Amino acid sequence: MPAYYADSQLKIWCTTDPPGVRLAGQVDLTNQAALAALLLASDSHPGPAPAPAPDLTVDLSEVTFLNFSALHVLVTYASMMDRGRRLVLCTRKPVVAEMLGACGWDRIELPLTLLELIPDD
């Protein structure tokens, strides 16, 4: 499947099972706008359309770098989600949880779930 977005540092694919996006590479100031645009587009449906899935999964398992401003994009999107929906972050690295904690974003009421996957050996 071709990437929805690709530059020299990051590739983003839309996923259907689970509904969401998969990222590979580095997410930073140069490409975080593409991530934000894709997240916002995931909720916009012209005309009558089915309701968005309750959960939107962001697979970060292939991300090699994620800066705080890119994480802020994800947290901001989660804070804008409709009641009953949540953003699910999947990662193989504990650093995402550490970054959430460093910013205090783990202590505020957000529809955000962090799933730390078991790393492949």
PDB file of C-alpha atoms in Angstrom:
ATOM      1  CA  MET A   1       0.000   0.000   0.000  1.00  0.00           C
ATOM      2  CA  PRO A   2       1.454   3.401  -0.931  1.00  0.00           C
ATOM      3  CA  ALA A   3       2.143   5.846   1.871  1.00  0.00           C
ATOM      4  CA  TYR A   4      -0.368   8.651   2.467  1.00  0.00           C
ATOM      5  CA  TYR A   5       2.588  10.916   3.198  1.00  0.00           C
ATOM      6  CA  ALA A   6       6.301  10.453   2.607  1.00  0.00           C
ATOM      7  CA  ASP A   7       9.346  12.652   2.918  1.00  0.00           C
ATOM      8  CA  SER A   8      13.020  11.871   3.496  1.00  0.00           C
ATOM      9  CA  GLN A   9      12.395  11.296   7.228  1.00  0.00           C
ATOM     10  CA  LEU A  10       8.837  10.045   7.667  1.00  0.00           C
ATOM     11  CA  LYS A  11       6.254   7.819   6.033  1.00  0.00           C
ATOM     12  CA  ILE A  12       2.603   7.696   7.112  1.00  0.00           C
ATOM     13  CA  TRP A  13       0.094   5.038   6.053  1.00  0.00           C
ATOM     14  CA  CYS A  14      -3.627   4.959   6.755  1.00  0.00           C
ATOM     15  CA  THR A  15      -4.765   1.719   8.393  1.00  0.00           C
ATOM     16  CA  THR A  16      -8.179   0.111   8.524  1.00  0.00           C
ATOM     17  CA  ASP A  17      -7.610  -2.669  11.051  1.00  0.00           C
ATOM     18  CA  PRO A  18      -7.392  -1.038  13.467  1.00  0.00           C
ATOM     19  CA  PRO A  19      -8.622   2.302  12.095  1.00  0.00           C
ATOM     20  CA  GLY A  20      -5.838   4.850  12.265  1.00  0.00           C
ATOM     21  CA  VAL A  21      -2.359   5.541  10.990  1.00  0.00           C
ATOM     22  CA  ARG A  22       1.045   3.860  11.012  1.00  0.00           C
ATOM     23  CA  LEU A  23       4.212   5.947  11.105  1.00  0.00           C
ATOM     24  CA  ALA A  24       7.795   5.006  10.270  1.00  0.00           C
ATOM     25  CA  GLY A  25      10.859   7.188  10.680  1.00  0.00           C
ATOM     26  CA  GLN A  26      11.331  10.532  12.412  1.00  0.00           C
ATOM     27  CA  VAL A  27       8.512  12.893  13.416  1.00  0.00           C
ATOM     28  CA  ASP A  28       9.701  16.449  14.038  1.00  0.00           C
ATOM     29  CA  LEU A  29       8.974  20.099  13.223  1.00  0.00           C
ATOM     30  CA  THR A  30       9.506  19.527   9.505  1.00  0.00           C
ATOM     31  CA  ASN A  31       6.698  16.997   9.099  1.00  0.00           C
ATOM     32  CA  GLN A  32       4.393  17.199  12.126  1.00  0.00           C
ATOM     33  CA  ALA A  33       1.937  19.328  10.118  1.00  0.00           C
ATOM     34  CA  ALA A  34       1.358  16.350   7.809  1.00  0.00           C
ATOM     35  CA  LEU A  35       0.516  14.203  10.834  1.00  0.00           C
ATOM     36  CA  ALA A  36      -1.863  16.864  12.170  1.00  0.00           C
ATOM     37  CA  ALA A  37      -3.577  17.210   8.780  1.00  0.00           C
ATOM     38  CA  LEU A  38      -4.074  13.463   8.485  1.00  0.00           C
ATOM     39  CA  LEU A  39      -5.535  13.205  11.987  1.00  0.00           C
ATOM     40  CA  LEU A  40      -7.955  16.053  11.298  1.00  0.00           C
ATOM     41  CA  ALA A  41      -8.893  14.553   7.918  1.00  0.00           C
ATOM     42  CA  SER A  42      -9.708  11.240   9.589  1.00  0.00           C
ATOM     43  CA  ASP A  43     -12.751  12.907  11.153  1.00  0.00           C
ATOM     44  CA  SER A  44     -13.966  14.920   8.182  1.00  0.00           C
ATOM     45  CA  HIS A  45     -16.493  13.166   5.981  1.00  0.00           C
ATOM     46  CA  PRO A  46     -18.255  15.137   3.255  1.00  0.00           C
ATOM     47  CA  GLY A  47     -21.983  14.515   3.154  1.00  0.00           C
ATOM     48  CA  PRO A  48     -23.674  11.698   5.028  1.00  0.00           C
ATOM     49  CA  ALA A  49     -21.087   9.252   6.249  1.00  0.00           C
ATOM     50  CA  PRO A  50     -20.761   6.652   8.960  1.00  0.00           C
ATOM     51  CA  ALA A  51     -19.596   7.848  12.353  1.00  0.00           C
ATOM     52  CA  PRO A  52     -15.851   7.665  12.886  1.00  0.00           C
ATOM     53  CA  ALA A  53     -14.514   4.621  14.718  1.00  0.00           C
ATOM     54  CA  PRO A  54     -14.560   5.025  18.505  1.00  0.00           C
ATOM     55  CA  ASP A  55     -10.801   4.527  18.703  1.00  0.00           C
ATOM     56  CA  LEU A  56      -8.168   5.935  16.385  1.00  0.00           C
ATOM     57  CA  THR A  57      -4.888   4.047  16.622  1.00  0.00           C
ATOM     58  CA  VAL A  58      -1.527   5.674  15.952  1.00  0.00           C
ATOM     59  CA  ASP A  59       1.096   2.961  15.475  1.00  0.00           C
ATOM     60  CA  LEU A  60       4.455   4.426  16.514  1.00  0.00           C
ATOM     61  CA  SER A  61       6.289   1.093  16.610  1.00  0.00           C
ATOM     62  CA  GLU A  62       8.484   2.033  13.628  1.00  0.00           C
ATOM     63  CA  VAL A  63       9.153   5.609  14.759  1.00  0.00           C
ATOM     64  CA  THR A  64      12.831   6.241  15.477  1.00  0.00           C
ATOM     65  CA  PHE A  65      12.446   9.830  16.743  1.00  0.00           C
ATOM     66  CA  LEU A  66       9.473  11.774  18.102  1.00  0.00           C
ATOM     67  CA  ASN A  67       9.981  15.308  19.395  1.00  0.00           C
ATOM     68  CA  PHE A  68       7.828  16.986  22.028  1.00  0.00           C
ATOM     69  CA  SER A  69       6.008  19.184  19.536  1.00  0.00           C
ATOM     70  CA  ALA A  70       4.975  16.117  17.522  1.00  0.00           C
ATOM     71  CA  LEU A  71       3.747  14.470  20.720  1.00  0.00           C
ATOM     72  CA  HIS A  72       1.858  17.702  21.433  1.00  0.00           C
ATOM     73  CA  VAL A  73       0.064  17.263  18.078  1.00  0.00           C
ATOM     74  CA  LEU A  74      -1.148  13.837  19.259  1.00  0.00           C
ATOM     75  CA  VAL A  75      -2.192  15.093  22.706  1.00  0.00           C
ATOM     76  CA  THR A  76      -4.008  18.086  21.202  1.00  0.00           C
ATOM     77  CA  TYR A  77      -5.857  15.834  18.775  1.00  0.00           C
ATOM     78  CA  ALA A  78      -6.857  13.519  21.643  1.00  0.00           C
ATOM     79  CA  SER A  79      -8.212  16.505  23.581  1.00  0.00           C
ATOM     80  CA  MET A  80     -10.413  17.465  20.610  1.00  0.00           C
ATOM     81  CA  MET A  81     -11.945  14.006  20.113  1.00  0.00           C
ATOM     82  CA  ASP A  82     -15.658  13.555  20.669  1.00  0.00           C
ATOM     83  CA  ARG A  83     -16.871  12.031  23.917  1.00  0.00           C
ATOM     84  CA  GLY A  84     -16.679   8.236  23.815  1.00  0.00           C
ATOM     85  CA  ARG A  85     -13.712   8.192  21.449  1.00  0.00           C
ATOM     86  CA  ARG A  86     -10.037   7.816  22.299  1.00  0.00           C
ATOM     87  CA  LEU A  87      -6.640   7.996  20.684  1.00  0.00           C
ATOM     88  CA  VAL A  88      -4.587   4.827  21.117  1.00  0.00           C
ATOM     89  CA  LEU A  89      -0.809   5.171  20.805  1.00  0.00           C
ATOM     90  CA  CYS A  90       1.065   1.924  20.141  1.00  0.00           C
ATOM     91  CA  THR A  91       4.813   1.923  20.666  1.00  0.00           C
ATOM     92  CA  ARG A  92       7.701  -0.423  21.346  1.00  0.00           C
ATOM     93  CA  LYS A  93       9.671   2.224  23.224  1.00  0.00           C
ATOM     94  CA  PRO A  94       9.020   3.404  26.808  1.00  0.00           C
ATOM     95  CA  VAL A  95      10.282   6.873  25.879  1.00  0.00           C
ATOM     96  CA  VAL A  96       6.789   7.918  24.713  1.00  0.00           C
ATOM     97  CA  ALA A  97       5.398   7.282  28.205  1.00  0.00           C
ATOM     98  CA  GLU A  98       8.380   9.127  29.678  1.00  0.00           C
ATOM     99  CA  MET A  99       7.723  12.114  27.411  1.00  0.00           C
ATOM    100  CA  LEU A 100       4.025  12.168  28.351  1.00  0.00           C
ATOM    101  CA  GLY A 101       5.049  12.171  32.009  1.00  0.00           C
ATOM    102  CA  ALA A 102       7.699  14.859  31.560  1.00  0.00           C
ATOM    103  CA  CYS A 103       5.063  17.204  30.129  1.00  0.00           C
ATOM    104  CA  GLY A 104       2.455  16.278  32.734  1.00  0.00           C
ATOM    105  CA  TRP A 105       0.164  14.986  29.992  1.00  0.00           C
ATOM    106  CA  ASP A 106      -0.197  11.685  31.837  1.00  0.00           C
ATOM    107  CA  ARG A 107      -1.948  13.517  34.700  1.00  0.00           C
ATOM    108  CA  ILE A 108      -4.694  15.282  32.790  1.00  0.00           C
ATOM    109  CA  GLU A 109      -8.011  13.813  31.730  1.00  0.00           C
ATOM    110  CA  LEU A 110      -7.547  12.878  28.072  1.00  0.00           C
ATOM    111  CA  PRO A 111      -9.118  10.197  25.902  1.00  0.00           C
ATOM    112  CA  LEU A 112      -5.633   8.822  25.256  1.00  0.00           C
ATOM    113  CA  THR A 113      -4.376   5.283  25.822  1.00  0.00           C
ATOM    114  CA  LEU A 114      -0.737   4.247  25.540  1.00  0.00           C
ATOM    115  CA  LEU A 115      -0.064   0.635  24.612  1.00  0.00           C
ATOM    116  CA  GLU A 116       3.555  -0.397  24.989  1.00  0.00           C
ATOM    117  CA  LEU A 117       4.102  -3.417  22.783  1.00  0.00           C
ATOM    118  CA  ILE A 118       6.651  -6.072  23.647  1.00  0.00           C
ATOM    119  CA  PRO A 119       9.809  -5.393  21.607  1.00  0.00           C
ATOM    120  CA  ASP A 120      10.897  -7.978  19.077  1.00  0.00           C
ATOM    121  CA  ASP A 121      14.137  -9.707  20.053  1.00  0.00           C
TER     122      ASP A 121
END
